[in-house]
XYZ file of C-alpha atoms in Angstrom:
738
model
C 22.228 2.651 74.834
C 20.531 -0.261 72.938
C 18.369 0.957 69.211
C 14.593 0.596 69.425
C 13.238 -0.507 66.676
C 9.643 -0.222 67.517
C 8.198 2.274 69.628
C 6.852 -0.127 72.450
C 5.253 2.431 74.484
C 2.295 3.089 72.178
C 1.312 3.250 68.351
C -1.225 5.582 67.145
C -3.901 4.169 65.577
C -3.157 5.029 62.144
C 0.131 4.818 61.738
C 1.569 1.640 59.818
C 4.742 1.274 61.703
C 6.342 -1.942 59.084
C 5.411 1.165 56.834
C 7.595 3.643 59.689
C 10.721 0.316 60.621
C 11.333 0.969 56.458
C 11.721 4.179 55.583
C 13.910 4.642 59.497
C 16.162 1.678 57.505
C 16.197 3.252 53.792
C 17.586 6.642 55.243
C 20.049 3.987 57.385
C 20.679 2.709 54.881
C 21.244 5.272 52.178
C 18.322 3.918 49.703
C 16.207 6.266 47.426
C 13.220 6.268 46.960
C 11.997 4.154 49.787
C 8.390 4.035 49.606
C 8.316 1.770 46.056
C 10.357 -0.410 48.856
C 7.815 0.343 51.371
C 4.881 -1.515 49.165
C 7.513 -4.784 47.522
C 8.652 -5.777 50.782
C 6.650 -4.808 54.073
C 3.245 -3.595 52.615
C -0.030 -4.288 54.405
C -0.403 -7.581 51.768
C 2.921 -8.815 53.010
C 3.282 -12.164 54.498
C 3.662 -12.102 57.661
C 7.916 -13.974 57.577
C 8.075 -11.206 55.005
C 7.096 -8.428 57.290
C 9.510 -9.214 59.784
C 12.753 -8.896 57.610
C 13.261 -5.768 57.649
C 12.559 -4.789 61.823
C 15.794 -8.639 62.802
C 17.959 -6.543 60.026
C 17.685 -3.718 61.893
C 17.973 -4.811 64.475
C 20.891 -6.703 63.795
C 22.630 -3.710 62.480
C 22.974 -4.901 59.168
C 25.957 -2.827 56.867
C 24.048 -4.043 53.941
C 22.148 -1.971 51.194
C 18.881 -2.228 49.969
C 20.058 -3.579 46.719
C 21.954 -6.523 47.964
C 18.778 -6.986 50.013
C 16.383 -6.639 46.764
C 19.201 -9.778 44.870
C 18.810 -11.266 48.295
C 14.485 -11.704 47.550
C 13.011 -14.244 45.483
C 12.083 -12.909 41.743
C 8.583 -14.013 42.206
C 7.489 -15.414 45.177
C 6.897 -13.929 48.110
C 7.631 -15.025 51.766
C 5.138 -16.468 52.935
C 6.829 -19.954 54.916
C 9.558 -19.247 57.914
C 11.915 -21.260 55.390
C 11.000 -19.328 52.545
C 12.590 -16.287 55.099
C 15.802 -18.780 57.096
C 16.736 -18.890 52.249
C 16.933 -14.973 52.584
C 18.196 -14.676 55.756
C 21.222 -17.252 54.323
C 21.041 -14.957 50.959
C 22.386 -11.851 53.648
C 24.425 -13.295 54.964
C 22.928 -14.091 58.724
C 22.260 -18.261 59.925
C 19.347 -19.101 61.674
C 19.523 -21.888 63.804
C 17.218 -23.876 66.956
C 17.091 -22.755 70.368
C 17.330 -25.670 72.436
C 17.033 -23.679 76.058
C 13.984 -21.803 77.671
C 12.540 -17.834 76.837
C 13.785 -16.927 80.484
C 17.331 -18.461 79.910
C 18.614 -15.499 76.676
C 21.358 -13.524 76.967
C 20.656 -9.549 75.408
C 24.189 -10.949 73.518
C 21.458 -13.590 71.677
C 19.060 -11.331 71.060
C 17.553 -9.657 68.343
C 15.851 -13.198 67.121
C 12.573 -15.164 65.494
C 9.690 -17.274 67.637
C 8.017 -19.176 65.218
C 3.983 -20.121 66.523
C 1.260 -22.246 63.907
C 0.641 -18.561 63.031
C 2.225 -16.831 63.483
C 6.349 -14.633 62.728
C 7.953 -12.757 65.502
C 10.971 -10.218 65.756
C 11.794 -10.315 70.038
C 13.949 -7.526 70.310
C 14.756 -6.687 73.266
C 14.070 -7.589 77.354
C 11.712 -5.201 79.083
C 11.958 -3.796 82.813
C 9.412 -5.705 84.409
C 11.259 -9.135 82.760
C 8.779 -9.490 79.475
C 9.862 -9.474 76.910
C 9.337 -6.783 73.636
C 8.859 -8.099 69.884
C 6.886 -7.460 66.785
C 4.522 -9.649 65.061
C 4.286 -10.147 61.625
C 1.178 -11.215 61.643
C -0.304 -7.859 63.468
C 2.339 -5.223 62.022
C 2.100 -4.125 65.537
C 4.448 -3.684 68.520
C 3.291 -6.659 71.440
C 4.501 -7.888 74.210
C 5.758 -11.517 75.509
C 6.486 -13.296 78.194
C 9.199 -16.122 78.788
C 6.304 -18.848 79.603
C 4.269 -18.328 76.575
C 7.181 -19.473 74.839
C 7.773 -22.542 73.990
C 10.888 -24.425 73.879
C 10.801 -25.064 70.499
C 9.127 -21.638 69.316
C 13.011 -19.962 69.161
C 15.325 -19.029 66.275
C 19.100 -17.643 66.977
C 20.352 -15.157 63.972
C 23.190 -14.483 63.349
C 25.776 -12.943 60.676
C 28.222 -15.491 59.819
C 32.121 -14.557 60.424
C 33.772 -14.436 57.118
C 36.759 -15.254 57.192
C 35.732 -18.694 59.287
C 33.436 -19.426 55.603
C 36.024 -19.009 53.653
C 38.808 -20.481 55.556
C 35.319 -23.430 55.557
C 35.294 -22.732 51.290
C 39.074 -24.487 51.734
C 37.372 -27.728 53.111
C 36.448 -30.674 51.975
C 32.784 -28.231 50.825
C 30.395 -31.698 49.934
C 31.569 -33.519 53.402
C 30.360 -30.836 55.571
C 27.535 -30.673 53.678
C 26.739 -34.732 54.372
C 27.603 -33.188 57.833
C 24.466 -31.237 58.603
C 22.967 -33.341 57.568
C 23.952 -36.280 60.704
C 20.707 -37.110 62.102
C 19.215 -38.062 58.451
C 22.647 -40.337 57.654
C 22.663 -41.851 61.299
C 18.472 -42.143 61.015
C 19.407 -44.326 57.246
C 22.043 -46.320 58.485
C 19.699 -46.738 61.989
C 16.843 -48.266 60.034
C 19.064 -50.055 57.793
C 20.312 -51.999 60.438
C 16.858 -52.745 61.865
C 15.846 -54.024 58.345
C 18.898 -56.657 58.517
C 18.295 -57.959 61.613
C 14.595 -58.106 60.378
C 15.866 -59.961 57.504
C 16.387 -62.390 59.374
C 13.434 -63.262 59.852
C 12.534 -65.709 56.940
C 15.178 -67.812 56.839
C 14.816 -68.161 60.853
C 10.990 -69.301 59.479
C 11.684 -71.514 57.022
C 14.359 -73.654 59.546
C 11.842 -73.292 62.052
C 9.293 -74.660 59.939
C 11.535 -77.150 58.952
C 12.664 -78.382 62.220
C 9.832 -77.551 64.436
C 7.236 -77.198 63.048
C 6.990 -79.567 60.817
C 9.011 -82.496 62.657
C 6.841 -81.885 65.739
C 3.348 -81.874 63.583
C 1.382 -79.251 65.018
C -0.618 -76.182 63.872
C -0.640 -74.110 66.683
C 3.184 -73.698 66.577
C 2.994 -73.586 62.953
C 0.208 -70.719 63.738
C 2.189 -68.727 65.822
C 4.726 -68.755 63.666
C 2.834 -67.559 61.295
C 1.874 -64.283 62.885
C 5.220 -63.284 63.789
C 5.951 -63.651 60.270
C 3.512 -62.376 59.152
C 4.300 -59.525 62.244
C 7.736 -58.907 60.931
C 6.445 -57.961 56.981
C 4.669 -55.818 58.040
C 7.082 -53.777 60.116
C 9.710 -54.216 57.166
C 6.889 -52.556 54.742
C 6.485 -49.672 57.686
C 10.649 -49.480 58.178
C 11.113 -49.550 54.424
C 8.321 -46.999 52.987
C 10.259 -44.657 55.923
C 13.654 -45.279 54.830
C 12.873 -44.528 50.922
C 11.658 -40.806 52.439
C 14.748 -40.490 54.618
C 16.405 -40.663 51.284
C 14.668 -39.349 48.964
C 14.313 -35.822 51.904
C 18.296 -36.354 51.690
C 18.902 -36.038 48.270
C 16.279 -33.762 47.812
C 18.159 -31.577 50.147
C 21.162 -31.927 48.918
C 20.395 -31.786 45.536
C 19.462 -27.980 46.800
C 21.556 -26.904 48.693
C 24.352 -27.755 46.257
C 22.453 -26.391 43.881
C 21.602 -23.724 44.565
C 25.612 -22.669 45.428
C 27.497 -23.907 42.896
C 25.330 -21.813 40.357
C 25.661 -18.918 42.704
C 30.252 -19.849 42.740
C 29.395 -20.207 38.937
C 28.407 -16.207 38.472
C 30.256 -15.263 41.344
C 33.898 -15.805 39.201
C 35.701 -14.570 37.775
C 34.692 -13.541 33.565
C 38.123 -14.625 32.745
C 37.971 -17.735 33.724
C 34.055 -18.776 32.507
C 35.048 -16.683 28.805
C 37.805 -19.687 28.531
C 35.270 -22.566 29.262
C 33.289 -22.934 26.221
C 29.314 -23.043 26.514
C 28.907 -26.864 25.833
C 31.455 -27.637 28.801
C 29.527 -25.885 30.969
C 26.260 -27.349 30.961
C 27.591 -30.222 31.619
C 29.569 -29.949 33.810
C 25.851 -28.519 35.655
C 24.789 -31.686 34.633
C 27.004 -33.381 36.502
C 26.499 -31.672 39.568
C 22.709 -32.192 39.449
C 23.007 -36.132 39.294
C 24.220 -35.460 43.059
C 20.215 -36.323 43.639
C 20.602 -39.981 42.320
C 23.937 -40.601 44.700
C 20.766 -40.685 47.465
C 18.296 -41.791 45.640
C 20.171 -45.232 43.290
C 20.274 -48.266 44.989
C 23.756 -47.868 44.668
C 22.933 -46.172 48.092
C 20.806 -49.198 49.455
C 23.983 -51.233 48.541
C 26.588 -49.017 49.853
C 24.117 -49.136 53.362
C 23.852 -52.836 53.620
C 27.012 -53.801 52.874
C 28.443 -53.161 56.677
C 25.457 -55.433 57.510
C 26.141 -57.837 55.415
C 29.530 -59.402 58.343
C 25.546 -59.508 60.617
C 23.748 -61.803 58.258
C 27.835 -64.044 57.813
C 27.313 -63.871 61.949
C 24.539 -65.986 60.648
C 25.143 -68.215 58.992
C 28.530 -68.991 60.717
C 25.714 -70.078 63.639
C 23.672 -72.081 61.788
C 25.736 -73.556 59.894
C 29.924 -73.034 60.437
C 32.367 -73.883 57.125
C 29.144 -72.744 55.568
C 30.308 -68.308 55.736
C 33.206 -68.447 54.081
C 32.088 -68.488 50.791
C 30.344 -64.973 51.107
C 33.318 -63.583 53.061
C 35.530 -64.748 50.352
C 33.363 -63.353 47.732
C 33.341 -60.523 50.532
C 36.742 -59.557 49.712
C 37.005 -60.813 45.766
C 35.664 -58.341 45.706
C 36.819 -55.044 47.690
C 40.619 -55.848 45.893
C 38.324 -56.033 41.789
C 36.732 -52.664 42.855
C 39.760 -51.245 43.933
C 41.754 -52.809 40.680
C 39.007 -50.984 38.595
C 37.802 -48.188 40.595
C 40.422 -46.025 39.153
C 40.193 -46.693 35.605
C 36.239 -46.383 35.337
C 37.258 -43.539 36.455
C 38.893 -42.298 33.464
C 37.095 -44.402 30.795
C 33.571 -42.386 32.485
C 35.930 -38.754 32.524
C 37.056 -39.305 29.076
C 33.622 -40.259 27.895
C 32.401 -36.749 29.979
C 34.606 -34.719 28.128
C 34.180 -36.197 24.796
C 30.343 -35.270 25.912
C 31.506 -31.349 26.703
C 33.478 -31.414 23.707
C 30.008 -33.426 21.551
C 27.376 -30.395 23.454
C 29.512 -26.937 22.412
C 29.999 -27.835 18.643
C 26.218 -28.953 19.431
C 26.062 -25.382 21.078
C 28.371 -23.288 18.201
C 25.475 -24.725 15.727
C 22.943 -23.515 16.234
C 24.065 -19.755 17.239
C 25.919 -20.105 13.794
C 22.776 -21.883 11.336
C 22.603 -18.216 9.408
C 26.708 -18.463 8.316
C 26.233 -21.575 7.495
C 23.870 -21.225 5.291
C 25.622 -17.722 4.099
C 29.048 -20.492 2.953
C 27.130 -23.172 2.131
C 29.414 -25.457 4.561
C 26.137 -27.192 5.633
C 27.787 -31.312 4.354
C 31.709 -29.915 6.540
C 29.816 -29.773 9.389
C 28.190 -32.867 9.017
C 30.475 -34.318 8.738
C 32.490 -33.125 11.741
C 29.932 -33.141 13.318
C 30.265 -37.408 12.037
C 33.464 -37.429 13.410
C 33.028 -35.940 17.161
C 30.164 -38.341 17.016
C 31.447 -41.515 16.435
C 34.570 -40.988 19.036
C 32.318 -40.450 21.263
C 30.410 -42.976 20.692
C 33.877 -44.855 20.356
C 34.270 -44.213 23.769
C 30.670 -44.741 25.130
C 31.258 -47.754 23.708
C 33.896 -49.226 25.803
C 32.948 -47.471 28.899
C 30.378 -50.590 28.401
C 31.592 -53.088 27.593
C 33.058 -52.607 31.516
C 30.810 -52.695 32.192
C 28.892 -55.319 30.881
C 32.439 -57.421 31.244
C 31.749 -57.248 35.421
C 28.400 -57.949 35.037
C 29.333 -61.182 33.635
C 32.806 -61.298 36.001
C 29.861 -60.574 39.066
C 27.386 -62.834 38.357
C 30.162 -65.920 37.245
C 30.742 -65.013 40.397
C 27.649 -65.499 43.095
C 27.277 -68.620 41.203
C 29.671 -69.673 41.978
C 29.725 -68.743 45.599
C 25.776 -69.965 46.256
C 26.610 -73.315 44.389
C 29.839 -73.836 47.417
C 27.776 -72.683 49.842
C 24.910 -75.432 49.045
C 27.572 -78.532 47.878
C 29.695 -77.188 51.880
C 25.778 -76.927 53.305
C 25.152 -80.852 51.654
C 28.529 -81.793 52.967
C 27.552 -80.736 56.125
C 24.121 -82.737 56.015
C 24.619 -85.146 55.365
C 27.305 -85.836 57.915
C 24.995 -84.959 60.618
C 26.310 -80.731 61.331
C 23.335 -79.673 59.939
C 19.588 -79.961 59.138
C 17.702 -79.256 55.716
C 16.112 -76.773 57.443
C 19.416 -75.477 58.097
C 20.756 -75.850 54.952
C 17.292 -73.571 53.678
C 17.871 -71.264 55.471
C 21.695 -71.366 54.982
C 20.851 -70.838 51.412
C 18.102 -67.641 52.028
C 20.869 -65.405 53.540
C 23.987 -66.556 51.696
C 21.893 -64.344 48.851
C 20.590 -62.147 51.510
C 24.796 -61.811 51.430
C 25.515 -62.078 47.814
C 22.481 -59.498 46.211
C 23.742 -55.757 48.522
C 27.450 -57.123 46.968
C 26.446 -57.613 43.647
C 24.567 -54.523 43.681
C 27.673 -52.410 45.062
C 30.099 -54.072 42.718
C 27.669 -53.547 39.536
C 27.397 -49.894 40.352
C 30.942 -48.946 40.724
C 30.514 -46.619 37.575
C 28.387 -45.293 38.731
C 30.215 -45.311 42.142
C 33.218 -44.015 39.662
C 31.442 -40.576 38.624
C 30.455 -40.285 41.744
C 33.022 -39.343 42.327
C 34.468 -37.463 39.677
C 31.238 -34.657 40.225
C 32.088 -34.513 43.857
C 35.869 -33.573 43.202
C 34.523 -31.529 40.712
C 32.309 -29.073 43.069
C 35.187 -29.228 45.872
C 37.377 -27.906 43.315
C 34.960 -25.220 42.462
C 34.344 -24.534 45.910
C 38.058 -23.745 46.201
C 38.257 -21.887 42.888
C 38.835 -17.777 44.526
C 35.923 -16.060 43.542
C 35.173 -12.150 42.137
C 33.059 -12.384 45.451
C 32.315 -13.908 48.541
C 28.189 -14.197 48.054
C 26.013 -12.874 50.139
C 29.434 -10.844 52.635
C 28.941 -7.379 52.821
C 32.136 -4.573 52.019
C 33.611 -4.067 55.160
C 34.137 0.050 54.335
C 31.066 1.517 53.049
C 32.447 4.519 50.629
C 30.783 7.458 49.057
C 32.448 7.411 45.504
C 32.379 11.271 43.682
C 33.917 10.014 40.371
C 37.304 11.206 39.929
C 39.061 8.369 37.514
C 42.932 7.681 37.167
C 44.546 5.004 34.938
C 47.932 4.232 35.636
C 50.444 2.375 32.751
C 47.787 0.097 32.279
C 48.671 -3.918 30.853
C 45.920 -6.207 29.163
C 46.208 -9.588 28.281
C 43.581 -11.245 27.193
C 43.920 -15.189 28.432
C 45.274 -17.471 25.734
C 46.814 -14.493 23.854
C 49.966 -12.771 22.574
C 49.779 -9.778 22.345
C 48.795 -7.598 25.265
C 44.660 -5.160 24.376
C 46.236 -2.834 25.951
C 49.799 -1.550 26.294
C 50.684 1.417 28.663
C 47.095 3.480 29.531
C 47.543 6.184 31.263
C 44.731 8.457 30.901
C 43.592 10.834 34.275
C 38.638 12.031 34.467
C 37.566 14.182 36.523
C 34.942 14.011 38.096
C 32.577 15.474 36.190
C 33.864 15.156 32.966
C 33.357 13.669 29.982
C 35.526 11.963 27.860
C 35.270 10.424 23.953
C 37.296 7.817 22.980
C 38.045 6.814 19.500
C 40.295 5.117 17.063
C 39.697 2.812 14.449
C 38.551 -1.621 15.005
C 40.272 -3.776 17.739
C 43.046 -0.989 18.960
C 42.111 -1.358 23.321
C 38.785 1.318 23.757
C 36.020 -2.022 24.812
C 39.208 -3.778 26.401
C 39.014 -0.390 28.424
C 36.188 -0.720 29.695
C 36.311 -4.819 30.105
C 39.645 -3.390 32.524
C 37.370 -0.281 34.469
C 34.920 -2.328 34.991
C 36.882 -6.156 36.298
C 35.684 -8.462 33.520
C 39.414 -9.334 33.336
C 41.891 -8.046 35.805
C 45.256 -5.955 33.790
C 48.304 -8.065 34.274
C 50.683 -4.884 35.025
C 49.387 -0.949 36.529
C 45.760 -0.091 38.514
C 42.678 1.869 38.119
C 41.823 4.245 40.790
C 38.770 5.197 41.365
C 38.437 8.494 44.124
C 42.018 7.478 45.184
C 41.090 3.747 45.545
C 42.147 1.035 43.438
C 39.047 -1.261 41.843
C 40.276 -4.131 42.616
C 40.258 -3.054 46.322
C 36.512 -2.454 46.523
C 34.051 -5.015 46.955
C 33.610 -5.825 42.455
C 29.206 -5.638 43.521
C 29.310 -1.446 44.694
C 32.638 -0.647 42.979
C 29.285 -1.854 38.919
C 26.339 -0.959 41.934
C 28.750 3.064 41.108
C 29.199 2.414 37.388
C 25.577 3.060 34.050
C 27.921 0.688 31.669
C 26.258 0.753 28.240
C 28.118 -2.153 25.869
C 28.021 -2.543 22.052
C 26.150 -6.369 22.611
C 21.975 -6.161 22.494
C 21.676 -8.797 25.135
C 18.635 -8.975 27.371
C 16.739 -11.584 29.882
C 13.993 -13.091 28.688
C 11.330 -10.767 31.603
C 9.391 -7.901 30.661
C 11.261 -4.500 29.720
C 10.381 -2.615 32.855
C 12.358 -6.022 35.359
C 15.310 -6.040 32.360
C 15.822 -1.819 32.995
C 15.760 -2.745 36.875
C 19.051 -5.422 36.331
C 20.657 -1.732 36.442
C 18.667 -0.744 40.164
C 16.036 -3.741 41.860
C 14.776 -0.354 43.848
C 14.464 1.699 40.642
C 11.098 3.347 40.503
C 8.024 3.433 37.973
C 8.456 7.276 38.032
C 12.655 7.265 37.117
C 12.053 4.082 35.054
C 8.916 5.440 33.018
C 11.387 9.546 32.812
C 14.355 7.068 32.026
C 12.751 5.400 28.558
C 10.043 8.412 27.500
C 13.169 11.232 27.514
C 14.745 8.133 24.856
C 11.174 8.067 23.107
C 10.782 4.593 23.509
C 8.170 4.568 25.767
C 5.813 6.148 23.157
C 7.385 2.470 21.012
C 6.647 -0.174 23.139
C 2.956 1.810 24.093
C 1.575 2.171 20.575
C 3.318 -0.866 19.589
C 3.037 -3.770 22.552
C 2.094 -3.590 25.920
C 4.623 -0.498 27.289
C 6.955 -1.943 30.158
C 5.239 -3.846 30.673
C 6.677 -6.043 27.076
C 7.582 -8.758 26.970
C 11.179 -9.790 25.293
C 10.736 -13.264 24.591
C 13.322 -14.519 21.370
C 9.812 -13.052 18.831
C 8.834 -9.483 20.416
C 12.707 -8.963 19.619
C 12.753 -9.691 16.266
C 9.481 -6.581 15.894
C 11.601 -4.866 17.609
C 14.533 -2.824 15.169
C 17.402 -2.506 16.402
C 18.126 1.180 17.001
C 14.848 0.839 19.662
C 17.143 -2.360 21.385
C 19.831 -0.128 21.453
C 17.440 2.085 23.380
C 15.740 0.195 25.517
C 20.120 -0.677 26.618
C 20.908 3.351 26.660
C 17.979 3.036 29.356
C 19.138 0.605 31.488
C 22.171 2.919 32.131
C 20.783 5.585 32.581
C 17.847 4.539 35.611
C 20.980 3.990 38.228
C 21.946 7.813 38.890
C 25.963 6.849 39.720
C 28.940 9.441 39.127
C 30.267 7.333 36.002
C 28.937 6.492 33.278
C 30.379 3.879 30.334
C 28.885 4.021 25.912
C 30.157 1.760 24.374
C 29.370 2.563 21.243
C 26.004 3.803 21.794
C 25.558 5.254 18.346
C 26.109 1.837 16.580
C 22.224 0.859 15.867
C 20.760 4.221 16.474
C 18.670 6.271 13.785
C 18.770 9.996 13.934
C 16.702 10.553 16.516
C 17.718 7.979 19.127
C 20.507 10.331 18.933
C 19.618 13.204 19.230
C 17.352 12.549 22.326
C 21.214 10.593 23.668
C 22.658 13.383 23.094
C 20.425 15.325 24.755
C 20.055 12.460 27.482
C 24.183 13.600 28.014
C 24.324 17.422 27.699
C 22.527 16.484 31.447
C 24.442 14.878 32.749
C 27.633 16.538 31.815
C 29.503 18.187 35.271
C 27.725 15.709 37.284
C 28.431 12.508 36.376
C 32.049 11.479 34.471
C 30.498 10.034 31.283
C 33.095 8.319 28.629
C 32.046 7.822 25.490
C 33.674 4.816 22.217
C 32.445 6.313 19.557
C 33.159 6.551 16.286
C 30.987 9.829 15.582
C 31.955 13.211 15.786
C 28.728 14.315 17.218
C 29.028 12.533 20.013
C 32.677 13.733 20.619
C 31.977 17.620 19.672
C 29.836 16.592 23.132
C 33.191 16.063 25.229
C 35.344 18.592 26.883
C 38.891 15.654 24.967
C 39.013 13.571 22.799
C 40.752 10.342 23.308
C 42.112 8.908 20.143
C 44.003 4.758 20.612
C 46.234 2.124 17.986
C 46.705 -0.613 18.706
C 46.127 -0.617 22.560
C 48.139 3.096 22.873
C 46.719 6.196 23.683
C 48.506 8.417 20.107
C 46.826 11.605 20.570
C 44.059 13.325 22.758
C 42.535 16.642 23.017
C 39.903 18.676 22.811
C 37.055 18.026 20.436
C 38.138 20.957 17.751
C 41.840 20.568 17.788
C 41.397 15.931 17.142
C 37.963 15.992 15.021
C 39.977 18.188 12.465
C 42.915 15.883 12.390
C 41.041 12.056 12.341
C 38.266 14.044 10.000
C 41.942 14.959 7.824
C 42.807 10.805 7.946
C 39.995 9.944 6.910
C 39.483 12.194 4.079
C 42.762 11.342 3.191
C 43.322 6.905 3.274
C 40.296 7.561 1.425
């Protein structure tokens, strides 16, 4: 039985169908507090395209959750256009493509689909008994009936979920080539325009030849006027076509740049954290900048030269037909350029790679310097740091100068070859004129054609450095697309689970990348659902490493972490992390309001929940008295004014906002004052028995809250037991050490 998305038989005027659709969908997705989400996604003020998002997903029986839906939405903007809607659907792994046939040929398997008109976006759901179509109109916010004849051929778009396995297979091929194939039409159009422009470029040389050989010989102004009108038409057509070609290249470059930029950034944020933590920040920034240079490939003179080079054969053929052997020098030069490019390109590519690597090191050094300004001044090592910078800068400049020298040598060689070729063409042409094989007009025309042939050759050869850089960028992009990710963006977990909170860690061994000694050495630990566990130990004993392994930042080499009997490596990473309320030791925030920072933990949290948590932590009154409440924008200046104990409370609030089965608190009392610590303990007590809580702490007051205390030393569990038994031992060891 087909599930009906709307009540097409009749809706009461007081009932808002959009609100009801969202509420129904929220129930199916087990979403909480759907009323807040209704306002955000399908309110009466929502754009037409945005109103169709939820109905389409519901009718497709989309298996995602509310968090994935909110993450796919733009951060600030609304879905104003159909293209905005398509972008969100793509992030949800739903592909849309234009339907080429008539509406009457739609099959049930192709429904639901989308219809786009000048002022409306509609979701076509099913066929009615009378053969018409049932649909939902975003403009009317109501169900409507359509007839096949009312729907234009280019108005329909099919929507379907992309096969995950197929997309992963395609990821193993040349990703950049696959993206380029999506723009075959634009590429063919650019090549076609290039072909026509090259044909039109034959006009001026032939016009010159006709003037010399025909008009001047016949002394006929009528012939001259006719030819002038013809060449004027050719010039005007060439101007129009060049503008069209430039626009097509700009469009192609912009679209591919947007796709590459979004996809590479998407891949980077889904890479395993262990891979990102190894690479210096400067190197990562340089790679992102390299990816941005993809646009230049399609908008630079290099592309014009590449497009024109195949058509140089047209001019060489024309030269051969007019002047015979005059065509040999350009043909020979084309072969010489090709051989030189094959020889020089690998060397230039190595030089470009060396310059890029040194530039990355220099950027990393600069970032390190800016981040550690206070430490540099405290240690009074400015001169040492300046010497290091001078050495690295000198190395970079040396490599850069060497690469530029190669470019200058190529320019000299290319200009020399062009000059020699031009002289040979002139010499051979003059001999042909002397023996009567060519006219003077033909000689001038062949010279003009010769320079038209040589210019794209020269431009392509001089752009060999840019070509090498482009190849490097494309190779890096393809390699990035082949790297295994923590999870495929937009792919939904195949099984949704109701997680309770039982945790079992067995024989866990974790060694950080590049480290010689393991941070965790055979850790065995069982935590029951609702239990409160406190872990403690000296610095570097493995407490934070345990948290990082639990949330999946680093994969253990040996052992397993079971959550409700399931190995967390078998769970979807996003699903697993969304089931954890984690408060790290670092006081890191993102630019934006306090509310936006809290919503990063749970995008669907209602305002009431945010205010409740902040009030319980004593944070709300402080922000309202001193700043703008939860709308306080956390920039560098404001963060300097907020004391560390309040920043710590924001971090804790970010964890408490989530209603989850597992909470992890890494040194929550480090920056808390007495009042803040008491409020934190009150919130922990309120969750005790409901959720599993693990606290990494040095405070006895936190340990006394726990059901058990676990003591770590050198990556192993040294002691475990009830607080009243473990705390006296720890206090005795501390007193003895003192």
